[in-house]
mmCIF file of C-alpha atoms in Angstrom:
data_model
loop_
_atom_site.group_PDB
_atom_site.id
_atom_site.type_symbol
_atom_site.label_atom_id
_atom_site.label_comp_id
_atom_site.label_asym_id
_atom_site.label_seq_id
_atom_site.Cartn_x
_atom_site.Cartn_y
_atom_site.Cartn_z
ATOM 1 C CA MET A 8 9.909 -17.446 -0.267
ATOM 2 C CA GLU A 9 7.709 -19.073 2.331
ATOM 3 C CA ILE A 10 6.263 -16.855 5.032
ATOM 4 C CA PRO A 11 7.656 -17.990 8.426
ATOM 5 C CA VAL A 12 5.049 -19.449 10.765
ATOM 6 C CA TRP A 13 6.327 -17.280 13.620
ATOM 7 C CA PHE A 14 5.621 -14.173 11.535
ATOM 8 C CA GLU A 15 2.072 -15.299 10.763
ATOM 9 C CA ILE A 16 1.323 -16.075 14.430
ATOM 10 C CA THR A 17 2.924 -12.855 15.700
ATOM 11 C CA SER A 18 1.033 -10.777 13.134
ATOM 12 C CA MET A 19 -2.324 -12.284 14.095
ATOM 13 C CA VAL A 20 -1.623 -11.778 17.819
ATOM 14 C CA VAL A 21 -0.631 -8.125 17.337
ATOM 15 C CA LEU A 22 -3.622 -7.379 15.087
ATOM 16 C CA THR A 23 -5.976 -9.052 17.582
ATOM 17 C CA ILE A 24 -4.560 -6.901 20.405
ATOM 18 C CA ILE A 25 -5.047 -3.753 18.294
ATOM 19 C CA LEU A 26 -8.662 -4.704 17.513
ATOM 20 C CA ILE A 27 -9.429 -5.418 21.193
ATOM 21 C CA ALA A 28 -7.778 -2.139 22.288
ATOM 22 C CA ASP A 29 -9.781 -0.243 19.653
ATOM 23 C CA LEU A 30 -13.018 -1.853 20.853
ATOM 24 C CA LEU A 31 -12.257 -1.071 24.516
ATOM 25 C CA LEU A 32 -11.451 2.541 23.634
ATOM 26 C CA ILE A 33 -14.819 2.943 21.944
ATOM 27 C CA ARG A 34 -16.590 1.176 24.821
ATOM 28 C CA LEU A 35 -15.037 3.465 27.422
ATOM 29 C CA ARG A 36 -15.520 6.685 25.461
ATOM 30 C CA PRO A 37 -18.441 6.556 23.015
ATOM 31 C CA HIS A 38 -18.459 9.771 21.001
ATOM 32 C CA ILE A 39 -18.793 11.288 17.548
ATOM 33 C CA PRO A 40 -15.242 11.475 16.131
ATOM 34 C CA SER A 41 -14.131 14.747 14.587
ATOM 35 C CA THR A 42 -12.801 14.983 11.048
ATOM 36 C CA LYS A 43 -9.276 15.417 12.422
ATOM 37 C CA GLU A 44 -9.563 12.342 14.660
ATOM 38 C CA SER A 45 -10.988 10.216 11.838
ATOM 39 C CA THR A 46 -8.243 11.378 9.458
ATOM 40 C CA LEU A 47 -5.493 10.507 11.942
ATOM 41 C CA TRP A 48 -6.946 7.018 12.493
ATOM 42 C CA VAL A 49 -7.276 6.362 8.754
ATOM 43 C CA VAL A 50 -3.671 7.491 8.230
ATOM 44 C CA PHE A 51 -2.598 5.263 11.149
ATOM 45 C CA TYR A 52 -4.248 2.136 9.709
ATOM 46 C CA VAL A 53 -2.996 2.810 6.188
ATOM 47 C CA GLY A 54 0.506 3.348 7.591
ATOM 48 C CA LEU A 55 0.161 0.133 9.614
ATOM 49 C CA ALA A 56 -0.723 -1.802 6.447
ATOM 50 C CA LEU A 57 2.289 -0.364 4.614
ATOM 51 C CA LEU A 58 4.568 -1.155 7.581
ATOM 52 C CA PHE A 59 3.227 -4.705 7.601
ATOM 53 C CA ALA A 60 4.037 -4.987 3.878
ATOM 54 C CA VAL A 61 7.629 -3.847 4.501
ATOM 55 C CA LEU A 62 8.096 -6.327 7.363
ATOM 56 C CA LEU A 63 6.511 -9.065 5.262
ATOM 57 C CA GLY A 64 8.833 -8.264 2.372
ATOM 58 C CA ASN A 65 11.888 -8.585 4.587
ATOM 59 C CA VAL A 66 10.948 -11.891 6.193
ATOM 60 C CA GLY A 67 8.703 -13.528 3.597
ATOM 61 C CA GLY A 68 9.836 -12.128 0.257
ATOM 62 C CA TRP A 69 8.811 -9.076 -1.753
ATOM 63 C CA GLN A 70 6.565 -11.141 -4.027
ATOM 64 C CA ASN A 71 4.359 -11.899 -1.017
ATOM 65 C CA ALA A 72 4.543 -8.259 0.048
ATOM 66 C CA GLY A 73 3.405 -7.137 -3.405
ATOM 67 C CA ASP A 74 0.558 -9.654 -3.359
ATOM 68 C CA PHE A 75 -0.523 -8.332 0.044
ATOM 69 C CA ILE A 76 -0.492 -4.691 -1.104
ATOM 70 C CA THR A 77 -2.530 -5.518 -4.213
ATOM 71 C CA GLY A 78 -4.981 -7.652 -2.218
ATOM 72 C CA TRP A 79 -5.306 -4.996 0.476
ATOM 73 C CA ALA A 80 -5.939 -2.245 -2.108
ATOM 74 C CA LEU A 81 -8.572 -4.460 -3.763
ATOM 75 C CA GLU A 82 -10.354 -5.278 -0.487
ATOM 76 C CA TYR A 83 -10.135 -1.663 0.725
ATOM 77 C CA SER A 84 -11.621 -0.370 -2.524
ATOM 78 C CA LEU A 85 -14.468 -2.886 -2.483
ATOM 79 C CA SER A 86 -15.067 -2.270 1.247
ATOM 80 C CA ILE A 87 -15.806 1.398 0.560
ATOM 81 C CA ASP A 88 -18.982 0.171 -1.121
ATOM 82 C CA ASN A 89 -20.005 -1.202 2.288
ATOM 83 C CA LEU A 90 -20.131 2.318 3.680
ATOM 84 C CA PHE A 91 -23.172 3.208 1.581
ATOM 85 C CA VAL A 92 -25.047 0.270 3.071
ATOM 86 C CA PHE A 93 -23.850 1.128 6.583
ATOM 87 C CA VAL A 94 -25.380 4.606 6.185
ATOM 88 C CA LEU A 95 -28.721 3.061 5.179
ATOM 89 C CA ILE A 96 -28.650 0.586 8.071
ATOM 90 C CA MET A 97 -27.864 3.307 10.627
ATOM 91 C CA ALA A 98 -30.741 5.391 9.290
ATOM 92 C CA GLN A 99 -33.152 2.435 9.104
ATOM 93 C CA PHE A 100 -32.602 1.516 12.768
ATOM 94 C CA ALA A 101 -32.194 5.133 13.954
ATOM 95 C CA VAL A 102 -28.890 4.380 15.679
ATOM 96 C CA PRO A 103 -27.759 7.379 17.805
ATOM 97 C CA ARG A 104 -24.705 8.885 16.136
ATOM 98 C CA ARG A 105 -22.544 8.679 19.267
ATOM 99 C CA LEU A 106 -23.117 4.895 19.346
ATOM 100 C CA GLN A 107 -22.345 4.295 15.685
ATOM 101 C CA GLN A 108 -18.610 3.757 16.309
ATOM 102 C CA GLN A 109 -19.333 0.812 18.586
ATOM 103 C CA VAL A 110 -21.898 -0.616 16.187
ATOM 104 C CA LEU A 111 -19.417 -0.491 13.315
ATOM 105 C CA MET A 112 -16.592 -1.968 15.385
ATOM 106 C CA VAL A 113 -18.616 -4.929 16.663
ATOM 107 C CA GLY A 114 -20.070 -5.484 13.192
ATOM 108 C CA ILE A 115 -16.561 -5.498 11.711
ATOM 109 C CA ILE A 116 -15.355 -8.064 14.265
ATOM 110 C CA ILE A 117 -18.347 -10.283 13.458
ATOM 111 C CA ALA A 118 -17.534 -9.873 9.764
ATOM 112 C CA LEU A 119 -13.886 -10.843 10.324
ATOM 113 C CA ILE A 120 -14.921 -14.062 12.068
ATOM 114 C CA LEU A 121 -17.360 -14.933 9.274
ATOM 115 C CA ARG A 122 -14.825 -14.001 6.579
ATOM 116 C CA GLY A 123 -12.197 -16.156 8.288
ATOM 117 C CA LEU A 124 -14.455 -19.198 7.944
ATOM 118 C CA PHE A 125 -15.268 -18.217 4.355
ATOM 119 C CA ILE A 126 -11.553 -17.902 3.509
ATOM 120 C CA LEU A 127 -10.713 -21.294 5.049
ATOM 121 C CA ALA A 128 -13.396 -22.920 2.918
ATOM 122 C CA GLY A 129 -12.282 -20.975 -0.161
ATOM 123 C CA VAL A 130 -8.621 -21.975 0.202
ATOM 124 C CA ALA A 131 -9.593 -25.642 0.510
ATOM 125 C CA ILE A 132 -11.779 -25.438 -2.602
ATOM 126 C CA VAL A 133 -9.155 -23.568 -4.665
ATOM 127 C CA GLU A 134 -6.436 -26.068 -3.762
ATOM 128 C CA ASN A 135 -8.535 -29.103 -4.664
ATOM 129 C CA PHE A 136 -10.776 -27.853 -7.476
ATOM 130 C CA SER A 137 -9.059 -25.524 -9.935
ATOM 131 C CA PRO A 138 -12.134 -25.120 -12.226
ATOM 132 C CA ILE A 139 -13.637 -23.008 -9.408
ATOM 133 C CA PHE A 140 -11.759 -20.076 -10.985
ATOM 134 C CA TYR A 141 -14.129 -20.250 -13.978
ATOM 135 C CA ILE A 142 -17.083 -19.970 -11.589
ATOM 136 C CA PHE A 143 -15.477 -17.154 -9.583
ATOM 137 C CA GLY A 144 -14.641 -15.253 -12.768
ATOM 138 C CA ALA A 145 -18.134 -15.581 -14.255
ATOM 139 C CA PHE A 146 -19.684 -14.575 -10.926
ATOM 140 C CA LEU A 147 -17.543 -11.436 -10.654
ATOM 141 C CA ILE A 148 -18.332 -10.398 -14.240
ATOM 142 C CA TRP A 149 -22.053 -10.846 -13.532
ATOM 143 C CA THR A 150 -21.652 -8.848 -10.296
ATOM 144 C CA ALA A 151 -19.822 -6.099 -12.202
ATOM 145 C CA ILE A 152 -22.668 -5.820 -14.713
ATOM 146 C CA ARG A 153 -25.215 -5.663 -11.891
ATOM 147 C CA GLN A 154 -23.105 -3.045 -10.081
ATOM 148 C CA ALA A 155 -22.985 -0.859 -13.199
ATOM 149 C CA MET A 156 -26.756 -0.875 -13.731
ATOM 150 C CA PRO A 157 -28.361 2.570 -13.217
ATOM 151 C CA ASP A 158 -30.846 1.163 -10.711
ATOM 152 C CA GLY A 159 -28.235 -0.984 -8.986
ATOM 153 C CA ASP A 160 -28.360 0.991 -5.749
ATOM 154 C CA HIS A 161 -27.941 -0.347 -2.233
ATOM 155 C CA GLU A 162 -31.547 -0.367 -1.080
ATOM 156 C CA GLY A 163 -31.828 -4.023 -2.016
ATOM 157 C CA GLU A 164 -28.985 -4.973 0.317
ATOM 158 C CA VAL A 165 -30.857 -3.478 3.270
ATOM 159 C CA GLN A 166 -34.166 -4.993 2.149
ATOM 160 C CA ARG A 167 -32.588 -8.450 2.146
ATOM 161 C CA GLU A 168 -31.559 -7.860 5.735
ATOM 162 C CA ASN A 169 -35.173 -7.049 6.644
ATOM 163 C CA PHE A 170 -35.865 -10.786 6.419
ATOM 164 C CA VAL A 171 -33.241 -11.377 9.120
ATOM 165 C CA VAL A 172 -34.811 -8.642 11.249
ATOM 166 C CA ARG A 173 -38.317 -10.075 10.919
ATOM 167 C CA LEU A 174 -37.029 -13.545 11.773
ATOM 168 C CA LEU A 175 -35.282 -12.265 14.894
ATOM 169 C CA ARG A 176 -38.315 -10.325 16.054
ATOM 170 C CA ARG A 177 -40.464 -13.448 15.781
ATOM 171 C CA ARG A 178 -37.977 -15.559 17.739
ATOM 172 C CA ILE A 179 -36.814 -13.231 20.528
ATOM 173 C CA ASP A 180 -38.186 -10.330 22.582
ATOM 174 C CA ILE A 181 -36.738 -7.011 21.407
ATOM 175 C CA SER A 182 -37.461 -3.641 23.027
ATOM 176 C CA GLU A 183 -38.613 -0.671 20.999
ATOM 177 C CA THR A 184 -35.915 1.741 22.215
ATOM 178 C CA TYR A 185 -32.153 1.717 22.757
ATOM 179 C CA ASP A 186 -30.601 1.592 26.233
ATOM 180 C CA GLY A 187 -27.248 3.201 25.491
ATOM 181 C CA SER A 188 -24.901 0.641 23.989
ATOM 182 C CA LYS A 189 -26.453 -2.271 25.900
ATOM 183 C CA ILE A 190 -27.747 -5.292 24.011
ATOM 184 C CA ARG A 191 -29.875 -6.422 26.991
ATOM 185 C CA THR A 192 -32.271 -4.268 28.988
ATOM 186 C CA THR A 193 -35.238 -4.542 31.370
ATOM 187 C CA VAL A 194 -38.692 -3.362 30.302
ATOM 188 C CA ASP A 195 -41.514 -3.558 32.880
ATOM 189 C CA GLY A 196 -39.521 -6.089 34.859
ATOM 190 C CA LYS A 197 -38.874 -8.302 31.822
ATOM 191 C CA ARG A 198 -35.415 -8.919 30.380
ATOM 192 C CA MET A 199 -35.291 -8.160 26.661
ATOM 193 C CA TRP A 200 -32.827 -7.625 23.863
ATOM 194 C CA THR A 201 -32.387 -4.064 22.588
ATOM 195 C CA PRO A 202 -32.460 -3.080 18.882
ATOM 196 C CA MET A 203 -28.650 -2.917 19.138
ATOM 197 C CA VAL A 204 -28.410 -6.702 18.734
ATOM 198 C CA ILE A 205 -30.277 -6.483 15.416
ATOM 199 C CA VAL A 206 -27.969 -3.729 14.194
ATOM 200 C CA PHE A 207 -24.869 -5.748 15.129
ATOM 201 C CA ILE A 208 -26.122 -8.817 13.267
ATOM 202 C CA THR A 209 -27.290 -6.800 10.245
ATOM 203 C CA ILE A 210 -23.915 -5.052 9.874
ATOM 204 C CA GLY A 211 -22.025 -8.342 10.192
ATOM 205 C CA VAL A 212 -24.222 -10.310 7.785
ATOM 206 C CA THR A 213 -24.262 -7.448 5.268
ATOM 207 C CA ASP A 214 -20.480 -7.381 5.241
ATOM 208 C CA LEU A 215 -20.447 -11.136 4.693
ATOM 209 C CA ILE A 216 -22.664 -10.618 1.639
ATOM 210 C CA PHE A 217 -20.056 -8.202 0.286
ATOM 211 C CA ALA A 218 -17.360 -10.773 1.060
ATOM 212 C CA ILE A 219 -19.030 -13.121 -1.424
ATOM 213 C CA ASP A 220 -17.899 -10.623 -4.086
ATOM 214 C CA SER A 221 -14.538 -9.568 -2.701
ATOM 215 C CA ILE A 222 -13.010 -12.819 -1.446
ATOM 216 C CA PRO A 223 -13.276 -14.662 -4.792
ATOM 217 C CA ALA A 224 -11.648 -11.572 -6.322
ATOM 218 C CA ILE A 225 -8.646 -11.627 -3.993
ATOM 219 C CA PHE A 226 -8.093 -15.330 -4.696
ATOM 220 C CA GLU A 227 -6.944 -14.228 -8.150
ATOM 221 C CA ILE A 228 -4.267 -12.102 -6.482
ATOM 222 C CA THR A 229 -3.096 -14.840 -4.115
ATOM 223 C CA THR A 230 -4.342 -18.173 -2.790
ATOM 224 C CA ASN A 231 -2.251 -17.877 0.373
ATOM 225 C CA GLY A 232 -4.814 -18.002 3.197
ATOM 226 C CA PHE A 233 -2.687 -15.860 5.531
ATOM 227 C CA LEU A 234 -2.284 -13.075 2.959
ATOM 228 C CA VAL A 235 -5.973 -13.174 2.050
ATOM 229 C CA PHE A 236 -7.030 -12.890 5.698
ATOM 230 C CA ALA A 237 -4.412 -10.222 6.491
ATOM 231 C CA ALA A 238 -5.595 -8.115 3.531
ATOM 232 C CA ASN A 239 -9.188 -8.398 4.780
ATOM 233 C CA ILE A 240 -8.221 -7.445 8.337
ATOM 234 C CA PHE A 241 -6.330 -4.331 7.253
ATOM 235 C CA ALA A 242 -9.110 -3.327 4.836
ATOM 236 C CA LEU A 243 -11.782 -3.591 7.541
ATOM 237 C CA MET A 244 -9.745 -2.112 10.403
ATOM 238 C CA GLY A 245 -9.815 1.385 8.938
ATOM 239 C CA LEU A 246 -13.369 1.155 7.632
ATOM 240 C CA ARG A 247 -14.999 2.573 10.785
ATOM 241 C CA GLN A 248 -12.891 5.730 10.737
ATOM 242 C CA LEU A 249 -13.390 6.093 6.980
ATOM 243 C CA TYR A 250 -17.165 6.010 7.579
ATOM 244 C CA PHE A 251 -16.964 9.140 9.738
ATOM 245 C CA LEU A 252 -14.273 10.801 7.628
ATOM 246 C CA LEU A 253 -16.268 10.635 4.412
ATOM 247 C CA GLY A 254 -19.566 11.429 6.137
ATOM 248 C CA ASP A 255 -21.836 13.396 3.841
ATOM 249 C CA LEU A 256 -19.298 13.012 1.032
ATOM 250 C CA LEU A 257 -20.714 9.525 0.398
ATOM 251 C CA ASP A 258 -23.829 11.077 -1.121
ATOM 252 C CA ARG A 259 -21.639 12.880 -3.656
ATOM 253 C CA LEU A 260 -19.741 9.767 -4.811
ATOM 254 C CA ARG A 261 -22.396 8.883 -7.361
ATOM 255 C CA TYR A 262 -20.027 7.239 -9.835
ATOM 256 C CA LEU A 263 -18.153 5.121 -7.314
ATOM 257 C CA HIS A 264 -20.191 2.052 -8.228
ATOM 258 C CA TYR A 265 -18.901 2.333 -11.803
ATOM 259 C CA GLY A 266 -15.325 2.247 -10.540
ATOM 260 C CA ILE A 267 -16.120 -0.807 -8.438
ATOM 261 C CA ALA A 268 -17.828 -2.417 -11.443
ATOM 262 C CA VAL A 269 -14.670 -1.909 -13.533
ATOM 263 C CA ILE A 270 -12.541 -3.490 -10.794
ATOM 264 C CA LEU A 271 -14.844 -6.502 -10.418
ATOM 265 C CA GLY A 272 -15.107 -6.957 -14.187
ATOM 266 C CA PHE A 273 -11.337 -6.729 -14.649
ATOM 267 C CA ILE A 274 -10.654 -9.230 -11.851
ATOM 268 C CA GLY A 275 -13.375 -11.504 -13.243
ATOM 269 C CA VAL A 276 -11.699 -11.574 -16.658
ATOM 270 C CA LYS A 277 -8.315 -12.105 -14.976
ATOM 271 C CA LEU A 278 -9.738 -15.060 -13.042
ATOM 272 C CA ILE A 279 -11.012 -16.702 -16.216
ATOM 273 C CA LEU A 280 -7.631 -16.170 -17.903
ATOM 274 C CA HIS A 281 -5.984 -17.763 -14.873
ATOM 275 C CA ALA A 282 -8.473 -20.641 -15.050
ATOM 276 C CA LEU A 283 -7.425 -21.216 -18.668
ATOM 277 C CA HIS A 284 -3.772 -21.228 -17.618
ATOM 278 C CA VAL A 285 -4.404 -24.021 -15.086
ATOM 279 C CA ASN A 286 -7.218 -25.636 -17.069
ATOM 280 C CA GLU A 287 -8.086 -29.251 -16.252
ATOM 281 C CA LEU A 288 -11.548 -29.433 -17.825
ATOM 282 C CA PRO A 289 -11.535 -32.112 -20.548
ATOM 283 C CA PHE A 290 -13.863 -30.192 -22.894
ATOM 284 C CA ILE A 291 -11.520 -27.155 -22.986
ATOM 285 C CA ASN A 292 -8.288 -27.606 -24.979
ATOM 286 C CA GLY A 293 -8.457 -31.348 -24.391
ATOM 287 C CA GLY A 294 -7.958 -30.906 -20.646
ATOM 288 C CA GLU A 295 -4.564 -29.245 -21.178
ATOM 289 C CA HIS A 296 -3.380 -25.856 -19.915
ATOM 290 C CA VAL A 297 -4.000 -23.007 -22.374
ATOM 291 C CA GLU A 298 -0.558 -21.433 -22.600
ATOM 292 C CA TRP A 299 -1.280 -18.690 -25.148
ATOM 293 C CA VAL A 300 -3.679 -16.621 -23.007
ATOM 294 C CA PRO A 301 -2.096 -13.427 -21.581
ATOM 295 C CA ASP A 302 -0.851 -13.474 -17.994
ATOM 296 C CA ILE A 303 -1.757 -10.188 -16.293
ATOM 297 C CA SER A 304 0.550 -9.306 -13.390
ATOM 298 C CA ASN A 305 -0.618 -8.172 -9.961
ATOM 299 C CA MET A 306 1.087 -4.800 -10.509
ATOM 300 C CA VAL A 307 -1.219 -4.212 -13.472
ATOM 301 C CA SER A 308 -4.146 -5.201 -11.249
ATOM 302 C CA LEU A 309 -3.020 -2.690 -8.611
ATOM 303 C CA GLY A 310 -2.834 0.029 -11.259
ATOM 304 C CA VAL A 311 -6.354 -0.753 -12.515
ATOM 305 C CA ILE A 312 -7.732 -0.707 -8.943
ATOM 306 C CA LEU A 313 -6.158 2.652 -8.068
ATOM 307 C CA ALA A 314 -7.004 4.247 -11.421
ATOM 308 C CA SER A 315 -10.651 3.076 -11.308
ATOM 309 C CA MET A 316 -11.257 4.432 -7.801
ATOM 310 C CA THR A 317 -9.439 7.702 -8.510
ATOM 311 C CA ILE A 318 -11.280 8.411 -11.768
ATOM 312 C CA ALA A 319 -14.682 7.472 -10.260
ATOM 313 C CA THR A 320 -14.076 9.731 -7.240
ATOM 314 C CA ILE A 321 -12.868 12.728 -9.272
ATOM 315 C CA ALA A 322 -15.735 12.372 -11.772
ATOM 316 C CA SER A 323 -18.250 12.210 -8.896
ATOM 317 C CA LEU A 324 -16.885 15.333 -7.212
ATOM 318 C CA ILE A 325 -16.803 17.280 -10.499
ATOM 319 C CA ALA A 326 -20.422 16.307 -11.278
ATOM 320 C CA SER A 327 -21.522 17.253 -7.758
ATOM 321 C CA SER A 328 -19.745 20.608 -7.984
ATOM 322 C CA ARG A 329 -21.372 21.375 -11.345
ATOM 323 C CA GLU A 330 -24.808 20.552 -9.966
ATOM 324 C CA LYS A 331 -24.280 22.880 -7.015
ATOM 325 C CA ARG A 332 -23.219 25.732 -9.317
ATOM 326 C CA ALA A 333 -26.221 25.098 -11.579
ATOM 327 C CA ALA A 334 -28.540 25.116 -8.565
ATOM 328 C CA ARG A 335 -27.135 28.461 -7.379
ATOM 329 C CA VAL A 336 -27.604 29.967 -10.846
ATOM 330 C CA ALA A 337 -31.169 28.631 -11.090
ATOM 331 C CA THR A 338 -32.121 30.000 -7.672
ATOM 332 C CA PRO A 339 -33.178 33.651 -8.029
ATOM 333 C CA ALA A 340 -31.386 36.057 -5.736
ATOM 334 C CA GLU A 341 -33.532 37.570 -3.009
#
C-alpha cells in the first residue's frame, strides 16, 4: 500500500509541533531532569513511536509499519552510540549541567535538518544508481570492523570536531565564559558569541557524522524517504532524555560498541546481498540479477538488532558488577 500524502504531511506537522513545544519547555525551565522525569519522557517517546506505527499500519499498510519499526529500532540503537560522544563534548566545553538539555535539543534539531538533506540526496542516488548498495554495504562492514577494534573509542570523534572549533575561533569572536543559555553576549562593550554556539554546532555536526553510518544502513530496510526520515525523527526525539536517564551508566556499557559493530556488520552484509539481488553491474553475473542469494527479511533484522543490543548491555553490566565485587574484595577492611 502507498502511504497517503495527507498522512505524511499531518505526521510531519504534528512532530514539528512536538519538537517546538519541547524546545520551548526547555527554554522556559532549564533544569537537571530527575531519573523519574527522564524515564517518563523516554516512555512517552517510545510509546509515540509505537502509536505512529499502529496509525501507519492502518492507513498505509502493515508492511510499511513493520519497515518503520525496524528502521526506528536500528536508528535508535545506533543513536545510543552518540551519547558517549555527547558526554565527551559536554565535558570538553564544560557545559553547565542545567543547560545541557537545551544544548542537546538544539543540536538534535540541527542534526534533523542536516539528516533531512542527507536523506533526500540518498533517496535520489538509490533510485537512480542501484550499485550504490555495494558501496553502502562495504562501508558499513568496514565501519563495523573499526567499531569492534579495542582502541576504537570515541575520543577521535571529538578530536575531529576540534578542527571545527579552531576554525570558528579564528573566524569569529567568542567569549571565554558562558552567559546562561545565550549564544550572544557583551564583553567590555563588545558583542561576542558565547561558547554555546560552538557546542551547538559540534553536537549537530557530530550527529551528522554518525548519520553517515546509520542512514546507509536504514536504506537496506526501506528506501521510502518518508519512513527513513520518520524513523530518524523518532530515534532522535528521545535521545535527550535517554542521555540523562542513562547518566553514569554509560561508563559501564563497555561492550556496547561490540553490539553496534554486529548490527552494522549484519546490515552491511544484508546490503551487499540486496545489491546482488538487483545487480546491474556487467562484470557480476553478466549484469543480471543474482537470484540464488538469500533474502533476509526485515523481521530477522529487527531480531538481530534487539538481540545484539540486549546481549551487549547485559554483558557490560555483568562485567561491571564483577569488577566492583573484585575491587571490594581487594580493598582491605579498615
